[in-house]
Amino acid sequence: MLDYIIVGSGLAGIAFSEIALQNDKSIVVLNNQSQNSSKIAGGLYNPVILKRFSEVWQAKEQLDLLYSFYGDLELKLKVKLDYKLPLLRIFYSVEEQNNWFTASDKPNLSKFLSTNLISKKLDAISSPFNYGEVLYSGYVDTALLLEKYKEFLVSQNQYLEETFDYSLLNTNVDYVEYKNLKARHIIFAEGFGMLLNPFFSNLPLDGTKGELLLIKAPNLKLDVIVKSSIFIIPIGNDLYKVGATYNWEDKTNIPTEAAKKELTDNLKELINCDFEIIEHYAGVRPTVKDRRPLVGTHPKYNKIHLLNGLGTRGVMLAPAMATSLFNHIENDKPLEPAIDIRRVKNFVSSFYHNE
């Protein structure tokens, strides 16, 4: 009898797997590689929504967990994952500077927005009105994390690569059964693939397609993250991630010429050096209309649980949401109403109605 079957091995699945293992729980992870939003993500973490100058929901608590969680994983997997880098927001006018200072006076933002304008000159970027610096920012190498965590699970015989067949899941009072596996609980962490899951498919998961580029630009010489209409993240060896687009209609993982043009046009406006496109990535982020994760226990089957809806901020949200779900299951700790799937009233009622 296992403690957990975990379906999905993106950021959400990895976070829950790791927290379960840290608490001496036995697990097996099933994954079919169909969802790649975690793999192709920019991996950026940033406590401020710069478009609206507002604090990311529960930013401080999420950051506290983020540092310890990815730090522990670096030791465990023997790789570098967390790159703490300043994020510089380009100003294009005195008005934007003033808006920054106004925002930095707000109690919930003052700890994240530096009040010192950065006048540092970057080789290939023109910024006559200087930069604002966001504190406690950086990025996680999500592709390397997914690769190395899979290797770890395989080495422990805790990983199965297969498409989950929902019709073969049997629920009992004290456990679930899937093929030859028995577990006290099953966690579905499938990202956008949740829409195929009959237990949770009528939850309001939208999905937002994002595309980003990997470029090589030897003359860019950045050692900070730069944010304008796009972000540029230096990842070493003259390579940079450039993103990201938002498409609410297209739900495929196929890169498009339209998004490529949008990103390259914005990049050419931002930098004045040559660059070469090395890769073009696309994936569908598991986004939710109310911008809150979908976490909790199925209203009818108390051994079936969900960890989803991490959207564009999976790197920050995953450790915190996985911890909340684990404590909810193991310690009967109530979930915050803002993330609990029971906030979706028609989900609870419609499932009973459909049954």
Coordinates of N, CA and C in Angstrom, one line a residue, residues 187-340:
I187 N -3.2 12.0 -6.2 CA -3.1 13.5 -6.4 C -3.1 13.7 -8.0
F188 N -4.0 14.4 -8.5 CA -4.0 14.8 -9.9 C -3.3 16.2 -10.0
A189 N -2.2 16.2 -10.7 CA -1.4 17.4 -10.9 C -1.1 17.5 -12.4
E190 N -2.1 17.6 -13.2 CA -2.0 17.4 -14.7 C -1.9 18.6 -15.5
G191 N -1.9 19.8 -14.9 CA -1.9 21.0 -15.6 C -3.1 21.1 -16.5
F192 N -2.9 21.6 -17.7 CA -4.0 21.8 -18.7 C -4.7 20.5 -19.0
G193 N -4.0 19.4 -18.9 CA -4.5 18.1 -19.1 C -5.7 17.7 -18.2
M194 N -5.9 18.5 -17.2 CA -7.0 18.3 -16.2 C -8.4 18.2 -17.0
L195 N -8.5 18.9 -18.1 CA -9.8 19.0 -18.8 C -10.2 17.7 -19.3
L196 N -9.3 16.7 -19.4 CA -9.7 15.3 -19.8 C -10.0 14.4 -18.6
N197 N -9.9 15.0 -17.4 CA -10.1 14.2 -16.2 C -11.5 14.3 -15.7
P198 N -12.3 13.2 -15.8 CA -13.7 13.2 -15.5 C -14.0 13.6 -14.1
F199 N -13.1 13.5 -13.2 CA -13.4 13.9 -11.8 C -13.3 15.4 -11.6
F200 N -12.6 16.1 -12.5 CA -12.4 17.6 -12.3 C -12.6 18.4 -13.5
S201 N -13.1 17.8 -14.6 CA -13.1 18.5 -15.9 C -14.0 19.7 -15.9
N202 N -15.0 19.7 -15.0 CA -15.9 20.9 -15.1 C -15.5 22.0 -14.1
L203 N -14.3 22.0 -13.7 CA -13.8 23.1 -12.9 C -13.3 24.2 -14.0
P204 N -13.3 25.4 -13.6 CA -13.0 26.5 -14.5 C -11.6 26.8 -14.9
L205 N -11.0 25.8 -15.5 CA -9.6 25.9 -15.9 C -9.6 26.4 -17.4
D206 N -9.0 27.6 -17.6 CA -9.1 28.2 -18.9 C -8.0 27.7 -19.8
G207 N -6.7 27.9 -19.4 CA -5.6 27.6 -20.2 C -5.2 28.8 -21.0
T208 N -4.0 29.2 -20.9 CA -3.5 30.4 -21.6 C -2.2 30.0 -22.3
K209 N -2.2 30.0 -23.6 CA -1.0 29.6 -24.4 C 0.1 30.6 -24.2
G210 N 1.3 30.2 -24.0 CA 2.4 31.1 -23.9 C 3.6 30.6 -24.8
E211 N 4.2 31.5 -25.5 CA 5.4 31.2 -26.3 C 6.6 32.0 -25.9
L212 N 7.7 31.4 -26.0 CA 9.0 32.1 -25.7 C 10.1 31.7 -26.6
L213 N 11.1 32.5 -26.7 CA 12.2 32.2 -27.5 C 13.5 32.0 -26.7
L214 N 14.4 31.2 -27.2 CA 15.7 31.1 -26.6 C 16.6 31.7 -27.7
I215 N 17.3 32.8 -27.4 CA 18.2 33.4 -28.3 C 19.7 33.4 -27.9
K216 N 20.5 33.6 -28.9 CA 21.9 33.8 -28.6 C 22.3 35.2 -29.0
A217 N 22.9 36.0 -28.1 CA 23.2 37.4 -28.4 C 24.5 37.7 -27.7
P218 N 25.7 37.5 -28.4 CA 27.0 37.7 -27.7 C 27.2 39.1 -27.3
N219 N 26.6 40.1 -27.9 CA 26.9 41.5 -27.6 C 25.8 42.1 -26.6
L220 N 24.9 41.2 -26.1 CA 23.9 41.8 -25.2 C 24.5 42.0 -23.8
K221 N 25.3 41.0 -23.3 CA 26.0 41.1 -22.1 C 25.2 41.5 -20.8
L222 N 24.1 40.8 -20.7 CA 23.2 41.1 -19.5 C 23.6 40.1 -18.3
D223 N 23.6 40.7 -17.1 CA 23.7 39.9 -15.9 C 22.5 40.2 -15.0
V224 N 21.5 40.7 -15.5 CA 20.2 41.0 -14.8 C 19.1 40.6 -15.7
I225 N 17.9 40.4 -15.1 CA 16.7 40.2 -15.8 C 16.1 41.6 -16.2
V226 N 15.8 41.8 -17.4 CA 15.2 43.1 -17.9 C 13.7 42.8 -18.3
K227 N 12.9 43.8 -17.8 CA 11.5 43.7 -18.1 C 11.0 44.9 -18.7
S228 N 10.3 44.8 -19.9 CA 9.7 45.9 -20.6 C 8.3 45.3 -21.0
S229 N 8.0 45.4 -22.3 CA 6.8 44.6 -22.8 C 7.0 43.1 -22.8
I230 N 8.3 42.8 -22.8 CA 8.7 41.4 -22.7 C 9.8 41.3 -21.6
F231 N 10.1 40.0 -21.2 CA 11.3 39.9 -20.3 C 12.4 39.2 -21.0
I232 N 13.6 39.6 -20.6 CA 14.8 38.9 -21.1 C 15.6 38.3 -19.9
I233 N 15.8 37.0 -19.9 CA 16.5 36.4 -18.8 C 17.8 35.8 -19.2
P234 N 18.9 36.3 -18.7 CA 20.2 35.7 -19.1 C 20.4 34.3 -18.4
I235 N 20.7 33.3 -19.2 CA 20.9 31.9 -18.6 C 22.3 31.4 -18.8
G236 N 23.3 32.3 -19.3 CA 24.7 31.9 -19.4 C 25.0 31.6 -20.9
N237 N 26.3 31.7 -21.1 CA 26.9 31.4 -22.5 C 26.2 32.2 -23.6
D238 N 25.9 33.5 -23.3 CA 25.3 34.4 -24.2 C 23.9 34.0 -24.7
L239 N 23.3 33.1 -23.9 CA 21.9 32.6 -24.2 C 20.9 33.4 -23.3
Y240 N 19.7 33.7 -23.8 CA 18.7 34.4 -23.1 C 17.3 33.8 -23.4
K241 N 16.5 33.8 -22.4 CA 15.1 33.5 -22.6 C 14.3 34.8 -22.9
V242 N 13.5 34.8 -23.9 CA 12.7 36.0 -24.2 C 11.2 35.6 -24.3
G243 N 10.4 36.3 -23.5 CA 9.0 35.9 -23.5 C 8.2 37.0 -22.8
A244 N 7.0 36.8 -22.7 CA 6.2 35.6 -23.2 C 5.0 36.2 -23.8
T245 N 4.3 35.4 -24.7 CA 3.1 35.8 -25.3 C 1.9 35.2 -24.5
Y246 N 0.7 35.7 -24.7 CA -0.5 35.3 -24.1 C -1.6 35.1 -25.1
N247 N -2.1 33.9 -25.3 CA -3.1 33.6 -26.2 C -4.2 32.8 -25.5
W248 N -5.4 33.4 -25.5 CA -6.5 32.7 -24.8 C -7.4 31.8 -25.7
E249 N -7.1 31.8 -27.0 CA -7.9 31.0 -27.9 C -7.2 29.7 -28.3
D250 N -6.0 29.8 -28.7 CA -5.3 28.6 -29.2 C -4.9 27.7 -28.0
K251 N -5.3 26.5 -27.9 CA -5.0 25.6 -26.8 C -4.0 24.5 -27.2
T252 N -3.1 24.7 -28.2 CA -2.2 23.7 -28.6 C -0.8 24.0 -28.1
N253 N 0.1 23.1 -28.2 CA 1.5 23.3 -27.8 C 2.4 23.6 -29.0
I254 N 1.8 24.0 -30.1 CA 2.5 24.2 -31.4 C 3.0 25.7 -31.5
P255 N 4.3 25.9 -31.6 CA 4.8 27.3 -31.8 C 4.2 27.9 -33.1
T256 N 3.9 29.2 -33.0 CA 3.3 29.9 -34.1 C 4.2 31.0 -34.6
E257 N 4.0 31.3 -35.9 CA 4.8 32.4 -36.5 C 4.3 33.8 -36.0
A258 N 3.0 33.9 -35.7 CA 2.5 35.2 -35.2 C 3.2 35.5 -33.8
A259 N 3.3 34.5 -32.9 CA 3.9 34.8 -31.6 C 5.4 35.1 -31.8
K260 N 6.1 34.3 -32.7 CA 7.5 34.5 -33.0 C 7.7 36.0 -33.5
K261 N 6.8 36.4 -34.4 CA 7.0 37.8 -34.9 C 6.7 38.8 -33.8
E262 N 5.7 38.6 -32.9 CA 5.5 39.5 -31.8 C 6.7 39.6 -30.9
L263 N 7.3 38.5 -30.5 CA 8.4 38.5 -29.6 C 9.6 39.1 -30.3
T264 N 9.9 38.8 -31.6 CA 11.1 39.4 -32.2 C 10.9 40.9 -32.5
D265 N 9.7 41.3 -32.8 CA 9.5 42.7 -33.0 C 9.7 43.5 -31.7
N266 N 9.2 43.0 -30.6 CA 9.4 43.6 -29.3 C 10.8 43.6 -28.9
L267 N 11.5 42.5 -29.2 CA 12.9 42.4 -28.8 C 13.8 43.4 -29.6
K268 N 13.5 43.6 -30.9 CA 14.2 44.5 -31.7 C 14.0 46.0 -31.3
E269 N 12.8 46.3 -30.7 CA 12.6 47.6 -30.1 C 13.3 47.8 -28.9
L270 N 13.7 46.7 -28.2 CA 14.3 46.8 -26.9 C 15.8 46.8 -26.9
I271 N 16.4 46.0 -27.8 CA 17.8 45.9 -27.8 C 18.4 46.3 -29.2
N272 N 19.6 46.7 -29.2 CA 20.2 47.2 -30.4 C 21.4 46.4 -30.9
C273 N 21.3 45.1 -30.6 CA 22.4 44.2 -31.1 C 21.8 43.0 -31.8
D274 N 22.6 42.4 -32.6 CA 22.1 41.2 -33.3 C 21.8 40.0 -32.4
F275 N 20.9 39.2 -32.8 CA 20.6 38.0 -32.0 C 20.2 36.9 -33.0
E276 N 20.4 35.6 -32.5 CA 20.0 34.5 -33.3 C 19.0 33.6 -32.5
I277 N 17.9 33.3 -33.1 CA 16.9 32.4 -32.5 C 17.4 31.0 -32.5
I278 N 17.5 30.4 -31.3 CA 18.0 29.0 -31.1 C 16.8 28.1 -31.0
E279 N 15.8 28.4 -30.2 CA 14.7 27.6 -30.0 C 13.4 28.5 -29.9
H280 N 12.3 27.9 -30.2 CA 11.0 28.6 -30.1 C 10.1 27.6 -29.4
Y281 N 9.6 27.9 -28.2 CA 8.8 27.0 -27.4 C 7.4 27.5 -27.2
A282 N 6.5 26.5 -27.0 CA 5.1 26.9 -26.7 C 4.5 25.9 -25.8
G283 N 3.6 26.3 -24.9 CA 2.9 25.5 -24.0 C 1.6 26.2 -23.5
V284 N 0.7 25.4 -22.9 CA -0.5 26.0 -22.4 C -0.5 26.0 -20.9
R285 N -0.5 27.2 -20.3 CA -0.4 27.4 -18.9 C -1.8 27.0 -18.3
P286 N -1.8 26.4 -17.1 CA -3.1 26.1 -16.5 C -3.6 27.3 -15.7
T287 N -4.3 28.2 -16.4 CA -4.8 29.4 -15.7 C -6.3 29.3 -15.3
V288 N -6.6 30.1 -14.4 CA -8.0 30.1 -13.8 C -8.5 31.6 -13.9
K289 N -9.8 31.7 -14.2 CA -10.4 33.1 -14.3 C -10.2 33.9 -13.1
D290 N -10.3 33.4 -11.9 CA -10.2 34.2 -10.7 C -8.7 34.3 -10.2
R291 N -7.8 33.8 -11.0 CA -6.4 33.9 -10.8 C -5.9 33.2 -9.5
R292 N -6.6 32.2 -9.1 CA -6.2 31.5 -7.9 C -6.1 30.0 -8.2
P293 N -5.2 29.3 -7.6 CA -5.0 27.9 -7.9 C -6.3 27.0 -7.6
L294 N -6.3 25.9 -8.1 CA -7.4 24.9 -7.9 C -6.8 23.7 -7.0
V295 N -7.1 23.8 -5.7 CA -6.5 22.8 -4.8 C -7.6 22.2 -3.9
G296 N -7.5 20.9 -3.7 CA -8.5 20.4 -2.7 C -8.8 18.9 -3.0
T297 N -9.8 18.5 -2.2 CA -10.3 17.1 -2.2 C -11.6 17.0 -2.9
H298 N -11.8 16.0 -3.7 CA -13.0 15.8 -4.4 C -14.2 15.7 -3.5
P299 N -15.3 16.4 -3.8 CA -16.4 16.5 -2.8 C -17.1 15.1 -2.6
K300 N -16.9 14.2 -3.5 CA -17.6 12.9 -3.3 C -16.6 11.8 -2.9
Y301 N -15.3 11.9 -3.5 CA -14.3 10.8 -3.2 C -13.2 11.4 -2.4
N302 N -13.2 11.1 -1.1 CA -12.2 11.8 -0.2 C -10.8 11.3 -0.3
K303 N -10.5 10.4 -1.3 CA -9.1 9.9 -1.5 C -8.6 10.5 -2.8
I304 N -9.4 11.3 -3.5 CA -9.0 11.9 -4.8 C -8.8 13.4 -4.6
H305 N -7.6 13.8 -5.0 CA -7.3 15.2 -4.7 C -6.7 15.9 -5.9
L306 N -6.7 17.3 -5.9 CA -6.3 18.1 -7.1 C -5.3 19.1 -6.7
L307 N -4.3 19.3 -7.5 CA -3.3 20.3 -7.4 C -3.1 20.9 -8.7
N308 N -3.7 22.1 -9.0 CA -3.7 22.6 -10.4 C -3.9 24.1 -10.4
G309 N -4.0 24.7 -11.6 CA -4.3 26.1 -11.7 C -3.2 27.0 -11.3
L310 N -1.9 26.6 -11.4 CA -0.8 27.5 -10.9 C -0.5 28.6 -11.9
G311 N -1.1 28.5 -13.1 CA -1.0 29.6 -14.1 C 0.4 30.0 -14.5
T312 N 0.6 31.3 -14.5 CA 1.9 31.9 -14.9 C 2.9 32.0 -13.8
R313 N 2.6 31.6 -12.6 CA 3.5 31.7 -11.5 C 3.7 30.4 -10.8
G314 N 3.9 29.4 -11.6 CA 4.1 28.0 -11.1 C 5.3 27.9 -10.2
V315 N 6.4 28.5 -10.5 CA 7.6 28.4 -9.7 C 7.4 28.9 -8.3
M316 N 6.6 30.0 -8.2 CA 6.4 30.5 -6.8 C 5.3 29.8 -6.1
L317 N 4.2 29.4 -6.8 CA 3.1 28.8 -6.2 C 3.2 27.3 -5.8
A318 N 4.0 26.6 -6.6 CA 4.0 25.1 -6.4 C 4.4 24.7 -5.0
P319 N 5.5 25.1 -4.5 CA 5.9 24.7 -3.1 C 4.8 25.0 -2.1
A320 N 4.2 26.2 -2.2 CA 3.2 26.7 -1.2 C 1.9 25.9 -1.3
M321 N 1.5 25.7 -2.5 CA 0.2 25.0 -2.7 C 0.3 23.5 -2.4
A322 N 1.5 22.9 -2.8 CA 1.7 21.5 -2.4 C 1.7 21.3 -0.9
T323 N 2.4 22.2 -0.2 CA 2.4 22.2 1.2 C 1.0 22.3 1.8
S324 N 0.2 23.2 1.3 CA -1.1 23.4 1.8 C -2.0 22.1 1.6
L325 N -1.8 21.5 0.4 CA -2.6 20.3 0.1 C -2.1 19.1 1.0
F326 N -0.8 19.0 1.2 CA -0.3 17.9 2.0 C -0.8 18.1 3.5
N327 N -0.8 19.3 4.0 CA -1.2 19.5 5.4 C -2.7 19.3 5.5
H328 N -3.4 19.6 4.4 CA -4.9 19.4 4.4 C -5.2 17.9 4.5
I329 N -4.5 17.1 3.7 CA -4.7 15.6 3.7 C -4.2 14.9 5.0
E330 N -3.0 15.2 5.4 CA -2.4 14.5 6.5 C -2.7 15.0 7.8
N331 N -2.9 16.3 7.9 CA -3.1 17.0 9.2 C -4.5 17.6 9.4
D332 N -5.4 17.4 8.4 CA -6.7 17.9 8.5 C -6.7 19.4 8.6
K333 N -5.7 20.1 8.1 CA -5.7 21.6 8.1 C -6.5 22.1 7.0
P334 N -7.5 23.0 7.3 CA -8.3 23.6 6.3 C -7.5 24.3 5.2
L335 N -8.0 24.2 4.0 CA -7.4 25.0 2.9 C -8.0 26.4 3.0
E336 N -7.1 27.4 2.5 CA -7.7 28.7 2.4 C -8.8 28.7 1.4
P337 N -9.9 29.4 1.7 CA -11.1 29.4 0.8 C -10.7 29.9 -0.6
A338 N -9.7 30.8 -0.7 CA -9.3 31.3 -2.0 C -8.8 30.3 -3.0
I339 N -8.2 29.2 -2.4 CA -7.6 28.2 -3.3 C -8.5 26.9 -3.4
D340 N -9.3 26.7 -2.4 CA -10.1 25.5 -2.3 C -11.1 25.3 -3.4

